[in-house]
Amino acid sequence: MPLMPITESMFLLAETREHPMHVGGLQLFVPPDGEAEDFGEFVYETFCKQTDVARLFRKRPASPVNVMGTLRWTHDKELDFDYHVRRAVLPRPGRIRELLKYVSAQHGGLMDRHRPMWEVHVIEGLADGRLALYTKVHHSLVDGVSALRLLERALTTDPEDRSGKAPWDPALFRRPKKDGGSRGSLNPLHLVSDGVKLAGDIASLAPAGLRIGMHGLRDPNLVLPTGAPKTMLNVPIGGARRFAAQQWPKTRIRSVAKILEISTNDVIIAMCAGALRSYLLDRNALPSAPLIAMVPVSMREAGADYSEGNAVTTMLCNLGTNESDPARRLAVVTGSTRQGKRMIKDLTPIQALGFGGVTMAPLLFSTIPGFVRYTPPPFNIVISNVPGSSRRLYWNGARLDGVYPVSIALDGQALNITVTMTAGKVNFGLIGARSSIPHLQRLLVHLENALVEMEKLGG
């Protein structure tokens, strides 16, 4: 039974009935010509027939789940596919509205820790003939980058290829092993090795703290987890969720980035900053101090295995929401992200991961009664950007037409914005606590308006 790293166990420790800690995705496919009517059944049957399952998809917390279940992993030999693979038909008229309602309802439910923690929903009935897949996987198993890579492993750039299998097909995971031993058994030598490594990791955080402090003294643009204002986003929440999603052409985002000489990620964060300012103004709830966003940063090296686990640190970004002028707000955002990236670059990978863990640590206490209500938030919102494939992808001739992330809302973090960039599209997925974030869909309009503001800045 392999040891569970803290970057994975924290998602199990922080989970409660009102705060499920799984990440999800909504994928839309355009079936091949002439196959739309039966394509949902074909996908469902193909998935159910793939009973040989990769190790990641057999992984679950060790028994007993309330004791060993946050310390070590185990792997099931057999899976109940009627539980993991589900089929649904949307009610008429089969609009995107009905699809988003379905995803909203499904995303609020906890996953069973006595089983491998993943589900795939094959969703039919869209009026435009497309097929939807809603997938959810516990965040202790994968981060946003690895979750998207799991999907891409099963896809191809060839529209004529008809060899597509389920994402859990072991053939998609076969890589040369870097060591000759197995970590499947409880070996005392492995425990000693893990313990020594953990001790070294903890010891390295002291010099990391010194470096971060020096950065803060040198550059006022650096944001540390001490200055976020209290907002309507940072309240205790219930378990019900609402999901909203929309696409923008990648050419629009890149054009703005090129003209203004900033990164595409800066454009996305600035869109969120402008949208949040407008939304909070509509609610008469905009604080005088600027909102602070926590921006996850992947620490995976080029060529690294993306199949499982979490390798993410964090960067805090000043959103400049107190600035009414779009140009000044954008300058605040770009200055903050630039300094945050510089700080992370100066840390070792272990130190950077440690800093991310410290930044997110207050989330572990969010379930304590009164903690969220009476303590300042470490940040106001999570904004993630997960890069996807820049090529057009297919599964058995069906074209992937949209990938919308469905992330996590928590006590004290009632709204989450996650973005995925795929072939020609920038896909926004917004998940919010249903009772705390009213009229969530209005944020989509504000996102468009914020992008138009930046387009005007570029002339």
PDB file of N, CA and C in Angstrom, residues 282-323:
ATOM      1  N   ASP A 282     -22.842  44.951  -9.090  1.00  0.00           N
ATOM      2  CA  ASP A 282     -24.270  44.655  -9.272  1.00  0.00           C
ATOM      3  C   ASP A 282     -24.933  44.251  -7.957  1.00  0.00           C
ATOM      4  N   ARG A 283     -24.171  43.553  -7.103  1.00  0.00           N
ATOM      5  CA  ARG A 283     -24.699  43.065  -5.831  1.00  0.00           C
ATOM      6  C   ARG A 283     -24.474  44.065  -4.698  1.00  0.00           C
ATOM      7  N   ASN A 284     -23.921  45.239  -5.034  1.00  0.00           N
ATOM      8  CA  ASN A 284     -23.565  46.240  -4.015  1.00  0.00           C
ATOM      9  C   ASN A 284     -22.656  45.623  -2.954  1.00  0.00           C
ATOM     10  N   ALA A 285     -21.665  44.840  -3.411  1.00  0.00           N
ATOM     11  CA  ALA A 285     -20.821  44.058  -2.493  1.00  0.00           C
ATOM     12  C   ALA A 285     -19.345  44.156  -2.833  1.00  0.00           C
ATOM     13  N   LEU A 286     -18.939  45.208  -3.551  1.00  0.00           N
ATOM     14  CA  LEU A 286     -17.529  45.361  -3.916  1.00  0.00           C
ATOM     15  C   LEU A 286     -16.759  45.978  -2.752  1.00  0.00           C
ATOM     16  N   PRO A 287     -15.742  45.292  -2.214  1.00  0.00           N
ATOM     17  CA  PRO A 287     -14.956  45.871  -1.117  1.00  0.00           C
ATOM     18  C   PRO A 287     -14.014  46.962  -1.626  1.00  0.00           C
ATOM     19  N   SER A 288     -13.569  47.832  -0.731  1.00  0.00           N
ATOM     20  CA  SER A 288     -12.657  48.901  -1.131  1.00  0.00           C
ATOM     21  C   SER A 288     -11.262  48.373  -1.425  1.00  0.00           C
ATOM     22  N   ALA A 289     -10.871  47.284  -0.789  1.00  0.00           N
ATOM     23  CA  ALA A 289      -9.568  46.661  -1.052  1.00  0.00           C
ATOM     24  C   ALA A 289      -9.689  45.704  -2.237  1.00  0.00           C
ATOM     25  N   PRO A 290      -8.617  45.500  -3.006  1.00  0.00           N
ATOM     26  CA  PRO A 290      -8.687  44.621  -4.179  1.00  0.00           C
ATOM     27  C   PRO A 290      -8.820  43.157  -3.799  1.00  0.00           C
ATOM     28  N   LEU A 291      -9.550  42.409  -4.616  1.00  0.00           N
ATOM     29  CA  LEU A 291      -9.651  40.963  -4.428  1.00  0.00           C
ATOM     30  C   LEU A 291      -8.306  40.304  -4.746  1.00  0.00           C
ATOM     31  N   ILE A 292      -8.042  39.200  -4.060  1.00  0.00           N
ATOM     32  CA  ILE A 292      -6.824  38.417  -4.265  1.00  0.00           C
ATOM     33  C   ILE A 292      -7.223  37.047  -4.806  1.00  0.00           C
ATOM     34  N   ALA A 293      -6.606  36.658  -5.916  1.00  0.00           N
ATOM     35  CA  ALA A 293      -6.876  35.346  -6.511  1.00  0.00           C
ATOM     36  C   ALA A 293      -5.720  34.394  -6.215  1.00  0.00           C
ATOM     37  N   MET A 294      -6.061  33.156  -5.906  1.00  0.00           N
ATOM     38  CA  MET A 294      -5.053  32.100  -5.840  1.00  0.00           C
ATOM     39  C   MET A 294      -5.003  31.426  -7.205  1.00  0.00           C
ATOM     40  N   VAL A 295      -3.829  31.431  -7.826  1.00  0.00           N
ATOM     41  CA  VAL A 295      -3.650  30.887  -9.165  1.00  0.00           C
ATOM     42  C   VAL A 295      -2.746  29.661  -9.079  1.00  0.00           C
ATOM     43  N   PRO A 296      -3.283  28.434  -9.269  1.00  0.00           N
ATOM     44  CA  PRO A 296      -2.432  27.249  -9.248  1.00  0.00           C
ATOM     45  C   PRO A 296      -1.397  27.288 -10.375  1.00  0.00           C
ATOM     46  N   VAL A 297      -0.192  26.795 -10.078  1.00  0.00           N
ATOM     47  CA  VAL A 297       0.897  26.747 -11.052  1.00  0.00           C
ATOM     48  C   VAL A 297       1.426  25.319 -11.093  1.00  0.00           C
ATOM     49  N   SER A 298       1.381  24.684 -12.264  1.00  0.00           N
ATOM     50  CA  SER A 298       1.871  23.312 -12.391  1.00  0.00           C
ATOM     51  C   SER A 298       3.383  23.276 -12.242  1.00  0.00           C
ATOM     52  N   MET A 299       3.880  22.304 -11.465  1.00  0.00           N
ATOM     53  CA  MET A 299       5.321  22.126 -11.275  1.00  0.00           C
ATOM     54  C   MET A 299       5.850  20.934 -12.059  1.00  0.00           C
ATOM     55  N   ARG A 300       5.047  20.409 -12.971  1.00  0.00           N
ATOM     56  CA  ARG A 300       5.494  19.259 -13.754  1.00  0.00           C
ATOM     57  C   ARG A 300       6.480  19.707 -14.823  1.00  0.00           C
ATOM     58  N   GLU A 301       7.562  18.960 -14.943  1.00  0.00           N
ATOM     59  CA  GLU A 301       8.570  19.274 -15.934  1.00  0.00           C
ATOM     60  C   GLU A 301       8.142  18.737 -17.296  1.00  0.00           C
ATOM     61  N   ALA A 302       8.720  19.309 -18.351  1.00  0.00           N
ATOM     62  CA  ALA A 302       8.429  18.842 -19.710  1.00  0.00           C
ATOM     63  C   ALA A 302       8.792  17.367 -19.821  1.00  0.00           C
ATOM     64  N   GLY A 303       7.872  16.567 -20.370  1.00  0.00           N
ATOM     65  CA  GLY A 303       8.113  15.142 -20.534  1.00  0.00           C
ATOM     66  C   GLY A 303       7.759  14.312 -19.317  1.00  0.00           C
ATOM     67  N   ALA A 304       7.303  14.957 -18.225  1.00  0.00           N
ATOM     68  CA  ALA A 304       6.953  14.220 -17.016  1.00  0.00           C
ATOM     69  C   ALA A 304       5.670  13.434 -17.224  1.00  0.00           C
ATOM     70  N   ASP A 305       5.466  12.410 -16.384  1.00  0.00           N
ATOM     71  CA  ASP A 305       4.254  11.598 -16.458  1.00  0.00           C
ATOM     72  C   ASP A 305       3.094  12.370 -15.849  1.00  0.00           C
ATOM     73  N   TYR A 306       2.043  12.597 -16.627  1.00  0.00           N
ATOM     74  CA  TYR A 306       0.882  13.365 -16.183  1.00  0.00           C
ATOM     75  C   TYR A 306      -0.264  12.473 -15.739  1.00  0.00           C
ATOM     76  N   SER A 307      -0.023  11.176 -15.571  1.00  0.00           N
ATOM     77  CA  SER A 307      -1.147  10.261 -15.433  1.00  0.00           C
ATOM     78  C   SER A 307      -1.874  10.362 -14.105  1.00  0.00           C
ATOM     79  N   GLU A 308      -1.189  10.782 -13.028  1.00  0.00           N
ATOM     80  CA  GLU A 308      -1.880  10.834 -11.749  1.00  0.00           C
ATOM     81  C   GLU A 308      -1.142  11.738 -10.785  1.00  0.00           C
ATOM     82  N   GLY A 309      -1.773  11.937  -9.602  1.00  0.00           N
ATOM     83  CA  GLY A 309      -1.134  12.707  -8.549  1.00  0.00           C
ATOM     84  C   GLY A 309      -1.316  14.205  -8.708  1.00  0.00           C
ATOM     85  N   ASN A 310      -0.740  14.941  -7.744  1.00  0.00           N
ATOM     86  CA  ASN A 310      -0.810  16.393  -7.732  1.00  0.00           C
ATOM     87  C   ASN A 310       0.598  16.961  -7.660  1.00  0.00           C
ATOM     88  N   ALA A 311       0.918  17.870  -8.561  1.00  0.00           N
ATOM     89  CA  ALA A 311       2.214  18.550  -8.573  1.00  0.00           C
ATOM     90  C   ALA A 311       1.952  20.019  -8.865  1.00  0.00           C
ATOM     91  N   VAL A 312       1.357  20.694  -7.886  1.00  0.00           N
ATOM     92  CA  VAL A 312       0.885  22.059  -8.086  1.00  0.00           C
ATOM     93  C   VAL A 312       1.328  22.931  -6.920  1.00  0.00           C
ATOM     94  N   THR A 313       1.843  24.114  -7.228  1.00  0.00           N
ATOM     95  CA  THR A 313       2.036  25.135  -6.215  1.00  0.00           C
ATOM     96  C   THR A 313       1.051  26.271  -6.497  1.00  0.00           C
ATOM     97  N   THR A 314       1.185  27.376  -5.794  1.00  0.00           N
ATOM     98  CA  THR A 314       0.222  28.456  -5.960  1.00  0.00           C
ATOM     99  C   THR A 314       0.922  29.806  -6.072  1.00  0.00           C
ATOM    100  N   MET A 315       0.252  30.715  -6.740  1.00  0.00           N
ATOM    101  CA  MET A 315       0.687  32.096  -6.843  1.00  0.00           C
ATOM    102  C   MET A 315      -0.503  32.966  -6.489  1.00  0.00           C
ATOM    103  N   LEU A 316      -0.282  33.983  -5.660  1.00  0.00           N
ATOM    104  CA  LEU A 316      -1.352  34.898  -5.300  1.00  0.00           C
ATOM    105  C   LEU A 316      -1.279  36.129  -6.181  1.00  0.00           C
ATOM    106  N   CYS A 317      -2.435  36.548  -6.689  1.00  0.00           N
ATOM    107  CA  CYS A 317      -2.481  37.645  -7.658  1.00  0.00           C
ATOM    108  C   CYS A 317      -3.452  38.723  -7.206  1.00  0.00           C
ATOM    109  N   ASN A 318      -2.992  39.964  -7.216  1.00  0.00           N
ATOM    110  CA  ASN A 318      -3.829  41.130  -6.955  1.00  0.00           C
ATOM    111  C   ASN A 318      -4.676  41.395  -8.199  1.00  0.00           C
ATOM    112  N   LEU A 319      -5.999  41.333  -8.062  1.00  0.00           N
ATOM    113  CA  LEU A 319      -6.892  41.502  -9.210  1.00  0.00           C
ATOM    114  C   LEU A 319      -7.234  42.959  -9.505  1.00  0.00           C
ATOM    115  N   GLY A 320      -6.808  43.876  -8.656  1.00  0.00           N
ATOM    116  CA  GLY A 320      -7.040  45.293  -8.933  1.00  0.00           C
ATOM    117  C   GLY A 320      -8.505  45.665  -9.066  1.00  0.00           C
ATOM    118  N   THR A 321      -9.388  44.969  -8.355  1.00  0.00           N
ATOM    119  CA  THR A 321     -10.820  45.220  -8.498  1.00  0.00           C
ATOM    120  C   THR A 321     -11.244  46.563  -7.907  1.00  0.00           C
ATOM    121  N   ASN A 322     -10.358  47.209  -7.173  1.00  0.00           N
ATOM    122  CA  ASN A 322     -10.656  48.543  -6.658  1.00  0.00           C
ATOM    123  C   ASN A 322     -10.409  49.627  -7.701  1.00  0.00           C
ATOM    124  N   GLU A 323      -9.851  49.240  -8.852  1.00  0.00           N
ATOM    125  CA  GLU A 323      -9.555  50.188  -9.929  1.00  0.00           C
ATOM    126  C   GLU A 323     -10.706  50.193 -10.937  1.00  0.00           C
TER     127      GLU A 323
END
